[in-house]
mmCIF file of C-alpha atoms and ligand atoms in Angstrom:
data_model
loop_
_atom_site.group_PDB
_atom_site.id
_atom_site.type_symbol
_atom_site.label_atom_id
_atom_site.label_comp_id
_atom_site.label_asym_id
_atom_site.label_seq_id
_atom_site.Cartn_x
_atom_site.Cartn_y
_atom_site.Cartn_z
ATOM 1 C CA UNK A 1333 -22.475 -8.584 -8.029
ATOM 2 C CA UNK A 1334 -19.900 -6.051 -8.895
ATOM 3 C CA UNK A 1335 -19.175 -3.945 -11.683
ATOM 4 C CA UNK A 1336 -16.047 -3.704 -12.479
ATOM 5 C CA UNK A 1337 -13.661 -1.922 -15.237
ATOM 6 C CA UNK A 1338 -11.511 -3.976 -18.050
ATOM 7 C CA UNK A 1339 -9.782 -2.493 -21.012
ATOM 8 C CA UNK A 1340 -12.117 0.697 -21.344
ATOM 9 C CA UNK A 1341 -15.309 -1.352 -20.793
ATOM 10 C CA UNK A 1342 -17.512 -1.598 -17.359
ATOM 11 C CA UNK A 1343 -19.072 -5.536 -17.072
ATOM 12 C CA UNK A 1344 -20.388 -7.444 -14.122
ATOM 13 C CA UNK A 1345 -17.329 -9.362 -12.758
ATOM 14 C CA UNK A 1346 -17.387 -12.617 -13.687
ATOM 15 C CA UNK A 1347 -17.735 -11.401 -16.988
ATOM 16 C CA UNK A 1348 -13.714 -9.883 -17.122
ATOM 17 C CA UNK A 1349 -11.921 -12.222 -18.377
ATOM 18 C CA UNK A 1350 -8.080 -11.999 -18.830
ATOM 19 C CA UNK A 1351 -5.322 -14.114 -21.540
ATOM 20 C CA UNK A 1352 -3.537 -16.677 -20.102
ATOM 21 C CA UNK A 1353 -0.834 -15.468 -21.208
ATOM 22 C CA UNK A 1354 -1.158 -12.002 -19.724
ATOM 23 C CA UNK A 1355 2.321 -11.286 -18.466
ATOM 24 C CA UNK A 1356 0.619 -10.177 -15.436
ATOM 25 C CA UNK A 1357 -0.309 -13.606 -14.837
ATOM 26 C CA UNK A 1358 2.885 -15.273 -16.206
ATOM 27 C CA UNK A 1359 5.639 -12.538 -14.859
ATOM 28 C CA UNK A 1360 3.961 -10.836 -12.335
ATOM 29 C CA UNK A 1361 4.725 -7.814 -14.846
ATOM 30 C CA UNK A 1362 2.084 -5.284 -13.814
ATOM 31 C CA UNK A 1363 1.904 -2.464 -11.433
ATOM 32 C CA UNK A 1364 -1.203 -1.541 -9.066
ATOM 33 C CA UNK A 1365 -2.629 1.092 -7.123
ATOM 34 C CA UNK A 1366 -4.437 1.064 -4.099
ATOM 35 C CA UNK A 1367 -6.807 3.663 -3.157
ATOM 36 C CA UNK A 1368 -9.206 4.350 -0.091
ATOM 37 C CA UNK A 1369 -12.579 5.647 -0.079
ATOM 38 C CA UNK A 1370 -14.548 7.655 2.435
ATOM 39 C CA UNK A 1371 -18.071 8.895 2.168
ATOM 40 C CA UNK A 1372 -18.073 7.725 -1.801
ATOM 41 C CA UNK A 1373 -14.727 10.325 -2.182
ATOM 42 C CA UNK A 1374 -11.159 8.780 -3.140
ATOM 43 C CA UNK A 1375 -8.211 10.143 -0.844
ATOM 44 C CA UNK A 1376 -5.294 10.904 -2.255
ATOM 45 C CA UNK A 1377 -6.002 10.721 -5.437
ATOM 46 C CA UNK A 1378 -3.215 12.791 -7.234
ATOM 47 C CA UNK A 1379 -0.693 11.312 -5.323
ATOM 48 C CA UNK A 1380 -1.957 7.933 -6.036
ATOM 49 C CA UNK A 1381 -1.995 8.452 -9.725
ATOM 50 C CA UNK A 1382 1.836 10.359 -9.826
ATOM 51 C CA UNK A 1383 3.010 6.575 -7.915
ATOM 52 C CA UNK A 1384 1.220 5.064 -10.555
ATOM 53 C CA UNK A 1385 3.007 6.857 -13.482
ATOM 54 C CA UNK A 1386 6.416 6.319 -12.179
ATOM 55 C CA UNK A 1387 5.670 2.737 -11.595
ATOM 56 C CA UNK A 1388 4.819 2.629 -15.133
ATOM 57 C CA UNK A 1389 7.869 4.418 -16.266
ATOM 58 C CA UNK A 1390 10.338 2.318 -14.269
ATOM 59 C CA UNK A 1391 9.277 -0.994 -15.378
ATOM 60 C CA UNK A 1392 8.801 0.603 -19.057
ATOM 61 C CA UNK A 1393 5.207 -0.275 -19.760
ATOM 62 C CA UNK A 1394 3.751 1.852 -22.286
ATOM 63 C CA UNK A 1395 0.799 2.813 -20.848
ATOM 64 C CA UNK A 1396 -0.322 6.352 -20.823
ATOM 65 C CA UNK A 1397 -2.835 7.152 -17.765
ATOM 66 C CA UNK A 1398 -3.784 10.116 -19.435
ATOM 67 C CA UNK A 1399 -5.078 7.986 -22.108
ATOM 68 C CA UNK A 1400 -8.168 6.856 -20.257
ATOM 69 C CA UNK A 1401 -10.677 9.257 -17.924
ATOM 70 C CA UNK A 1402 -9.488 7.911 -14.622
ATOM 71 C CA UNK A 1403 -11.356 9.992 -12.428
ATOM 72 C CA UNK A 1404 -14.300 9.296 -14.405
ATOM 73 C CA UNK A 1405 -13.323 5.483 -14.487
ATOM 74 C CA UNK A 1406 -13.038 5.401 -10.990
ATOM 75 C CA UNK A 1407 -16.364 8.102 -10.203
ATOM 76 C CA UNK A 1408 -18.350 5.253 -12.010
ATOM 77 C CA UNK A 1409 -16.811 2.003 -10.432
ATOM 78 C CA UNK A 1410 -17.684 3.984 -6.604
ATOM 79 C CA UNK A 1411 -21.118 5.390 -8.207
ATOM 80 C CA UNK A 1412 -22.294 1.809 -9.456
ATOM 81 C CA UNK A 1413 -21.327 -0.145 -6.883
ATOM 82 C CA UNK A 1414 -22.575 2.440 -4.466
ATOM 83 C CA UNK A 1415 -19.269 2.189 -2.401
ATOM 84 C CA UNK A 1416 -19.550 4.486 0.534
ATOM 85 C CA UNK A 1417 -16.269 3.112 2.307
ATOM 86 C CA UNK A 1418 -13.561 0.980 0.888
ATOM 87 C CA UNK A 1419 -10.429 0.289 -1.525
ATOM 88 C CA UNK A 1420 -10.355 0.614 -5.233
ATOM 89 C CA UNK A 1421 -7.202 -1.474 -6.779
ATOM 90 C CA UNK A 1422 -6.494 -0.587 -10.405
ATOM 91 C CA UNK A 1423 -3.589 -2.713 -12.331
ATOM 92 C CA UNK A 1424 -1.861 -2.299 -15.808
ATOM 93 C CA UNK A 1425 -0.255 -5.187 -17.031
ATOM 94 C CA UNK A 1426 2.111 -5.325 -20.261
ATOM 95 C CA UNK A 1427 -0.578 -7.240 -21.664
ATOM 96 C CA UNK A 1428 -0.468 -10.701 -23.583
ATOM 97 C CA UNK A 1429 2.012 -12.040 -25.651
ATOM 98 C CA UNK A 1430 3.179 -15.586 -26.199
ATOM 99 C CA UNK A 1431 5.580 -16.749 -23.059
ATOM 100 C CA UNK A 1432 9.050 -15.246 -23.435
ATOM 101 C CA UNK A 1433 11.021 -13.536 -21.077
ATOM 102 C CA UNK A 1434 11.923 -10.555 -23.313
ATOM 103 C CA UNK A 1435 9.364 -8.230 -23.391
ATOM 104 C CA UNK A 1436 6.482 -7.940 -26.585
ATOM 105 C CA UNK A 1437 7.206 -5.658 -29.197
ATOM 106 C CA UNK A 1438 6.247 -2.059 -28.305
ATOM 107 C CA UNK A 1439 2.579 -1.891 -29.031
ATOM 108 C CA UNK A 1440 0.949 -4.639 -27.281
ATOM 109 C CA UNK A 1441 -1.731 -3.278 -25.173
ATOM 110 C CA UNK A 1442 -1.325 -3.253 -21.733
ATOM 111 C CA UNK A 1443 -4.242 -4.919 -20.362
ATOM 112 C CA UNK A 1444 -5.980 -2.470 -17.645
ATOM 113 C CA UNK A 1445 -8.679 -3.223 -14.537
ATOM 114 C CA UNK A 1446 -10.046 -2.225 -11.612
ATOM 115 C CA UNK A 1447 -12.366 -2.841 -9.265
ATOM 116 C CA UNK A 1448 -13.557 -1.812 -5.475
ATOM 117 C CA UNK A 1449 -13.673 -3.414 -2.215
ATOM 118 C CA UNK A 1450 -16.351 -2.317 0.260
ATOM 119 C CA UNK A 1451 -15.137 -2.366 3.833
ATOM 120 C CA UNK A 1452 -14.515 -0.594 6.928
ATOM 121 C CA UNK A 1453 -11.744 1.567 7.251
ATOM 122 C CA UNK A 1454 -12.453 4.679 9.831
ATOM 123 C CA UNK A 1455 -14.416 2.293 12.125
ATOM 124 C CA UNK A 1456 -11.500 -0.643 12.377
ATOM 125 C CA UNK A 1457 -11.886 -2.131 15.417
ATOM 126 C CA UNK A 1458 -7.830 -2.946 15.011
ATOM 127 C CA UNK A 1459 -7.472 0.900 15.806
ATOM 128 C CA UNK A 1460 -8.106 0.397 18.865
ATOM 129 C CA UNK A 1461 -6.787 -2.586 20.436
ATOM 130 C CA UNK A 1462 -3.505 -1.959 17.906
ATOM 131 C CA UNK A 1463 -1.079 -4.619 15.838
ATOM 132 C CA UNK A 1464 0.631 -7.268 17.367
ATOM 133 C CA UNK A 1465 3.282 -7.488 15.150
ATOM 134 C CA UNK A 1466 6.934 -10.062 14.221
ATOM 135 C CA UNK A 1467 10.048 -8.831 12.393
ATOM 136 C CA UNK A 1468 11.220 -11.269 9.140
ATOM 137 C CA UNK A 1469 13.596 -11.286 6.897
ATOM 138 C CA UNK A 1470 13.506 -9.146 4.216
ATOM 139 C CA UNK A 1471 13.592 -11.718 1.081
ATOM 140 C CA UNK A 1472 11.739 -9.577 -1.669
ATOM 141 C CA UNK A 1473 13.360 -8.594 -4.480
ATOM 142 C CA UNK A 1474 15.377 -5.171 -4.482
ATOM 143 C CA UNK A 1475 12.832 -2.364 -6.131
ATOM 144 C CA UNK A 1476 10.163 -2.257 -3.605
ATOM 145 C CA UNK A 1477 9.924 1.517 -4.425
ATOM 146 C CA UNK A 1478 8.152 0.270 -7.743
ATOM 147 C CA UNK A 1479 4.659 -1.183 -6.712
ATOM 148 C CA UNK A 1480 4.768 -4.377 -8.770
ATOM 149 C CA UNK A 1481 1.912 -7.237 -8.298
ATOM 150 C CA UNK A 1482 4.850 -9.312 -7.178
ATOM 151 C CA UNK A 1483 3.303 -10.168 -3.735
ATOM 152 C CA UNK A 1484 3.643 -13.372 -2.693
ATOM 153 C CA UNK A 1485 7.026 -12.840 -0.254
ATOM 154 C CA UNK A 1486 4.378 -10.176 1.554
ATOM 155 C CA UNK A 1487 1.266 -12.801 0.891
ATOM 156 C CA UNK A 1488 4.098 -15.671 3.091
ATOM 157 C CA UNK A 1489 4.908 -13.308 5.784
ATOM 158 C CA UNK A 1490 1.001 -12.357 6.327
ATOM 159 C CA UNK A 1491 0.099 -16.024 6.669
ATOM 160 C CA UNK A 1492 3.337 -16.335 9.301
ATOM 161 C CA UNK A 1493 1.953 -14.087 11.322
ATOM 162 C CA UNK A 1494 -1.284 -15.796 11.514
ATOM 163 C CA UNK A 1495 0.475 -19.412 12.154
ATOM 164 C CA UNK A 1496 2.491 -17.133 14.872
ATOM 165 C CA UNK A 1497 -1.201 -15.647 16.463
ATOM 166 C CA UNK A 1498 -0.020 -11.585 15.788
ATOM 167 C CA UNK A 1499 -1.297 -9.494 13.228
ATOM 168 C CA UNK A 1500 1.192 -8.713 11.282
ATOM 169 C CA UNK A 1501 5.275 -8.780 9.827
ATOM 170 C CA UNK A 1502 7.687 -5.989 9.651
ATOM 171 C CA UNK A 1503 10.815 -7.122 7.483
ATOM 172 C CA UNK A 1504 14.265 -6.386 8.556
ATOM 173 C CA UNK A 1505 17.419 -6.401 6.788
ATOM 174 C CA UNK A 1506 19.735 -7.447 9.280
ATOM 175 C CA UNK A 1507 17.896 -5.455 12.470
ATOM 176 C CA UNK A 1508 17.137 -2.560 10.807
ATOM 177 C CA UNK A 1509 13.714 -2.121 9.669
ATOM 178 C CA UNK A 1510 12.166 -1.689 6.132
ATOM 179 C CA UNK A 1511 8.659 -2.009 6.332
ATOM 180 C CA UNK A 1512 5.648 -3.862 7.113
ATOM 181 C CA UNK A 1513 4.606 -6.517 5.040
ATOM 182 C CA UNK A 1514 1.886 -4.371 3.272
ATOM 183 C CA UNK A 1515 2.443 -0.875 4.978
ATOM 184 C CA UNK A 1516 4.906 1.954 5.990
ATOM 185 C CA UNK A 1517 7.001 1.157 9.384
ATOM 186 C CA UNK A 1518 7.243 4.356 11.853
ATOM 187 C CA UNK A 1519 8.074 4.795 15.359
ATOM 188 C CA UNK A 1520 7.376 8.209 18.013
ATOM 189 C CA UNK A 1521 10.820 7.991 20.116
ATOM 190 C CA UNK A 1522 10.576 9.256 23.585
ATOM 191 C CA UNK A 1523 11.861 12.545 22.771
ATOM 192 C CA UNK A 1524 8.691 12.474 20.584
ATOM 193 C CA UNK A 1525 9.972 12.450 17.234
ATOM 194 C CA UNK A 1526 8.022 10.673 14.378
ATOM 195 C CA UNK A 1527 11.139 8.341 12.880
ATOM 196 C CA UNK A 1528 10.071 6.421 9.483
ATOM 197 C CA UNK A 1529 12.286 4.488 6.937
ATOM 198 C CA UNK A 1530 14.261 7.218 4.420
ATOM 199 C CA UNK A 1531 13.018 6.606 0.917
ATOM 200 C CA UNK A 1532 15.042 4.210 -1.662
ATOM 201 C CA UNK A 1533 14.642 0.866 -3.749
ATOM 202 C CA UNK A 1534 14.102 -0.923 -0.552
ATOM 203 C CA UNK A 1535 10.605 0.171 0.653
ATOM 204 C CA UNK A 1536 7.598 1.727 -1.401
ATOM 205 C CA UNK A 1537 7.217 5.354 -1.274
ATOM 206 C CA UNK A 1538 3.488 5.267 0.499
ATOM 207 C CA UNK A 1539 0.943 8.079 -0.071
ATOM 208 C CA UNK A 1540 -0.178 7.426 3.638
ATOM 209 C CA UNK A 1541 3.517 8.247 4.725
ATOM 210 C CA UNK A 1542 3.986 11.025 2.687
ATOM 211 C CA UNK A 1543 0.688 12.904 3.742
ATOM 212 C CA UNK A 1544 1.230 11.890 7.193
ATOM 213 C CA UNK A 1545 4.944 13.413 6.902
ATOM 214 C CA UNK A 1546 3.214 16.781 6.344
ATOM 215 C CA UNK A 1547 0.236 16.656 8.558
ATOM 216 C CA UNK A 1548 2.898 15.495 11.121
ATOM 217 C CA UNK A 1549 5.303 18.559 10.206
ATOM 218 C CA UNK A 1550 2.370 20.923 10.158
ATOM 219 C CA UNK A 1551 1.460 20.368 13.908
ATOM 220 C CA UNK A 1552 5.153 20.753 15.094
ATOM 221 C CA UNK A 1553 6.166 17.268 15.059
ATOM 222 C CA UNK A 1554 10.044 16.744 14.190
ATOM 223 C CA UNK A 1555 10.115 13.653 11.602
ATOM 224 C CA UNK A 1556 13.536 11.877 11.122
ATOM 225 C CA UNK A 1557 13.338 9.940 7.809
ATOM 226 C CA UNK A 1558 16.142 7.717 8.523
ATOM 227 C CA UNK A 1559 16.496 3.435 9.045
ATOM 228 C CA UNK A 1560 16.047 2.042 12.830
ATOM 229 C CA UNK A 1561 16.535 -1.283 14.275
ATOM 230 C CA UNK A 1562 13.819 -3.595 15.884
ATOM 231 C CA UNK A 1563 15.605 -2.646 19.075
ATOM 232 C CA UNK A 1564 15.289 1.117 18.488
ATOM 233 C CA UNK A 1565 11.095 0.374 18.301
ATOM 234 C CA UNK A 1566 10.592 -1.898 21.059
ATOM 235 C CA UNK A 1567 12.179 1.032 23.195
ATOM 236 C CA UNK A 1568 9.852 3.585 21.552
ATOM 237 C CA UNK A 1569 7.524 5.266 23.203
ATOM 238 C CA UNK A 1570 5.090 4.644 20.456
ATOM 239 C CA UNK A 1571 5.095 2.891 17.272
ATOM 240 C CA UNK A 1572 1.971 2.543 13.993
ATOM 241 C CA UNK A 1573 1.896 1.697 10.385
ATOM 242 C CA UNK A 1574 0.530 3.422 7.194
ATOM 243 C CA UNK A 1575 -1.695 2.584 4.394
ATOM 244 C CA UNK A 1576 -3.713 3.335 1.800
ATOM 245 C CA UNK A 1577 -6.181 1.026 3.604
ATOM 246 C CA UNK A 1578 -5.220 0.962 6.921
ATOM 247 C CA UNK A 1579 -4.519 5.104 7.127
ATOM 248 C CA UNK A 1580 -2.352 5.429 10.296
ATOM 249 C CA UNK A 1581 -2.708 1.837 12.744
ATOM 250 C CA UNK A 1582 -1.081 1.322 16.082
ATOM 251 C CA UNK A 1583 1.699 -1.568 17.193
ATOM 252 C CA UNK A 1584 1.445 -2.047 20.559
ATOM 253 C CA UNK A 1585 3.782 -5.257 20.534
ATOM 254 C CA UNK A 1586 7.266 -6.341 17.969
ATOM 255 C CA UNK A 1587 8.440 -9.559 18.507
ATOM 256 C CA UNK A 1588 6.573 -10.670 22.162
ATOM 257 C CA UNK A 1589 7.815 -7.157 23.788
ATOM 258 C CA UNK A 1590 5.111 -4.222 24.107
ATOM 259 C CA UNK A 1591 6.135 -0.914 22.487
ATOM 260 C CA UNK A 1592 5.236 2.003 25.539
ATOM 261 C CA UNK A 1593 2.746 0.386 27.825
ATOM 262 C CA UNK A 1594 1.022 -1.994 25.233
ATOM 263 C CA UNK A 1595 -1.616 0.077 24.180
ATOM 264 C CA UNK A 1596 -2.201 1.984 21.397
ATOM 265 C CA UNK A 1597 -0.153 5.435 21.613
ATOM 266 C CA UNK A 1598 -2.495 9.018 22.336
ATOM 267 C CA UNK A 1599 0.505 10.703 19.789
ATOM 268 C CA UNK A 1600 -0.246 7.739 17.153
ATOM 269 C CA UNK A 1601 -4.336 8.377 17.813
ATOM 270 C CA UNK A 1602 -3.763 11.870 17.244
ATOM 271 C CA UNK A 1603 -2.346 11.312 13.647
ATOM 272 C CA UNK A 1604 -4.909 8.715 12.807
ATOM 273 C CA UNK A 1605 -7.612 11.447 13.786
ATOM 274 C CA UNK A 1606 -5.730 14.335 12.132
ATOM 275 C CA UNK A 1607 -5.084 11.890 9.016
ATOM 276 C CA UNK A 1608 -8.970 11.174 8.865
ATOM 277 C CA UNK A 1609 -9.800 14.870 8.983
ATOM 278 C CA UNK A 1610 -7.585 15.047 6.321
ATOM 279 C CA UNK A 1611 -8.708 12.389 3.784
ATOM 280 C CA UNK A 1612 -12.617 14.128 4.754
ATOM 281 C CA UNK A 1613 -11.583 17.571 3.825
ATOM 282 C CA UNK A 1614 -10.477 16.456 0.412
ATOM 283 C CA UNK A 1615 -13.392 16.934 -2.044
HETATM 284 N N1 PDD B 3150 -0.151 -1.692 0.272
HETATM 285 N N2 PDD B 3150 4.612 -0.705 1.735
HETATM 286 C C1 PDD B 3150 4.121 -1.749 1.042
HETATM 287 C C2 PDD B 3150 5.000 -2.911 0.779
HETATM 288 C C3 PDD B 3150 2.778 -1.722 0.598
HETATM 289 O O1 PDD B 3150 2.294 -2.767 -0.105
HETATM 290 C C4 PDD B 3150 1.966 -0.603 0.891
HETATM 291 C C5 PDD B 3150 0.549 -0.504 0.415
HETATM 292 C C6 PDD B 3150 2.534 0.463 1.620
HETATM 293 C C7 PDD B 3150 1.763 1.706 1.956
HETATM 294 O O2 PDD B 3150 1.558 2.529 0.825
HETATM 295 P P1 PDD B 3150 0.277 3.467 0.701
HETATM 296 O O3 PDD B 3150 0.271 4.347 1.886
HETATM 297 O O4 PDD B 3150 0.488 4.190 -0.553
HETATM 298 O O5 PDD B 3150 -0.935 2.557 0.668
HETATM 299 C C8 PDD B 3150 3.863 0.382 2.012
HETATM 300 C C9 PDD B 3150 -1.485 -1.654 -0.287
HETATM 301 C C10 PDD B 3150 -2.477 -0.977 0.597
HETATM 302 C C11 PDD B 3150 -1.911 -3.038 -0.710
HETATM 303 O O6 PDD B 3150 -1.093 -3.682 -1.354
HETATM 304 O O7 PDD B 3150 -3.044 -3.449 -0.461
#
């Protein structure tokens, strides 16, 4: 059984227990973090924890991170459940308070927990036969740059991609891309530029897109942040996602047409390498 972390205390999980009325729970009014592991080391950890801050600031929970030893909080969830390789998700809610749409009065404590996931994420065997993905319409609501727990649209989409037999759903507004249901959309055009989605209320800033953006730039790549269409990426030469849990993952197919020649792209395995190194060299 795990051990996970609630409100400053580490108990066995089915011991963390949360209100009913947590707003979380009634609102969706919480933020979250996701964070991978590799050999028992977070990646990205700073940039992870500045996403978390301004997540906190735009929805105006009063939560101070600094408040709480999260690198020790988080050292302890990896050391006790001896996670070698995996996710930890942390989430700060606005706490409890009776049901009202106005917010509590300043003071209520936001209610805070985390836990890990063991799984594996260098060895997925997804890498290597890539994402079969379908385009949707975008329906979420319009600040996807804060990460809210205010998942189900995503949660839909993922199940409508099972129903449909692919992997996956990127969202479109119209035809032009935002991003995939849980990840970062980005194409290599033929001229072998890496194009992602500019950044703006309608995606989430990733930490996987923003460290790929300079491990990209550092090996000469020219990256175009700027919207494309579905059209634009079933032309590409290559197309992937990032995430936190996913790092960098090949499409090979959008919408029934295969993206280059259907498999997954050598420039897109080069950044999933190069992004691995990466995450490794951190300490
Ligand atoms: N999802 N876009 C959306 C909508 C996401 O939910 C995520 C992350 C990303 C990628 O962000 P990052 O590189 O920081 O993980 C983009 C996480 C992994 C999740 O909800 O499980």
């Amino acid at each position: 059984m795990r051990t996970v972390y609630l409100n400053g205390q580490f108990v066995a999980e089915d011991a963390a227990q949360v209100s009913i009325f947590d707003r979380g729970l009634l609102f969706a009014d919480a933020v979250y973090e996701v964070c991978s592991v590799i050999d028992g080391r977070i990646i990205d950890y700073a940039a992870h924890m500045m996403r978390l801050e301004r997540s906190l600031a735009e929805m105006t929970i009063d939560y101070d991170c600094s408040a709480a030893d999260w690198p020790g909080i988080l050292a302890t969830l990896i050391e006790r459940n001896g996670l070698t390789e995996g996710t930890i998700y942390m989430q700060i809610s606005r706490g409890a308070a009776d049901r009202d749409f106005l917010f509590p009065a300043p003071g209520t404590p936001a209610t805070v927990f985390a836990f890990t996931q063991a799984r594996s994420l260098v060895a997925n065997p997804m890498a290597e036969r890539g994402m079969r993905i379908i385009t949707r319409p975008d329906r979420r609501w319009g600040r996807r740059d804060i990460k809210t727990v205010q998942l189900l649209y995503a949660s839909m989409m993922k199940m409508e991609a099972r129903a449909a037999g692919v992997d996956d759903v990127w969202l479109v507004e119209g035809d032009v891309i935002t991003e995939g249901s849980s990840q970062n959309a980005c194409i290599i055009t033929p001229q072998g530029h890496l194009v992602t989605r500019d950044l703006g209320h309608h995606i989430l800033p990733g930490v996987t897109r923003l460290s790929l953006i300079d491990i990209a730039r550092e090996s000469g790549i020219t990256v175009e942040e700027r919207p494309f269409t579905i059209a634009e990426a079933q032309g590409a030469a290559e197309a992937f996602v990032t995430s936190a849990s996913m790092f960098v993952m090949p499409v090979v197919e959008i919408d029934g047409l295969s993206v280059g020649d259907g498999r997954p792209g050598v420039e897109t395995m080069a950044l999933r390498k190069a992004y691995i190194d990466h995450a490794r060299a951190q300490g």
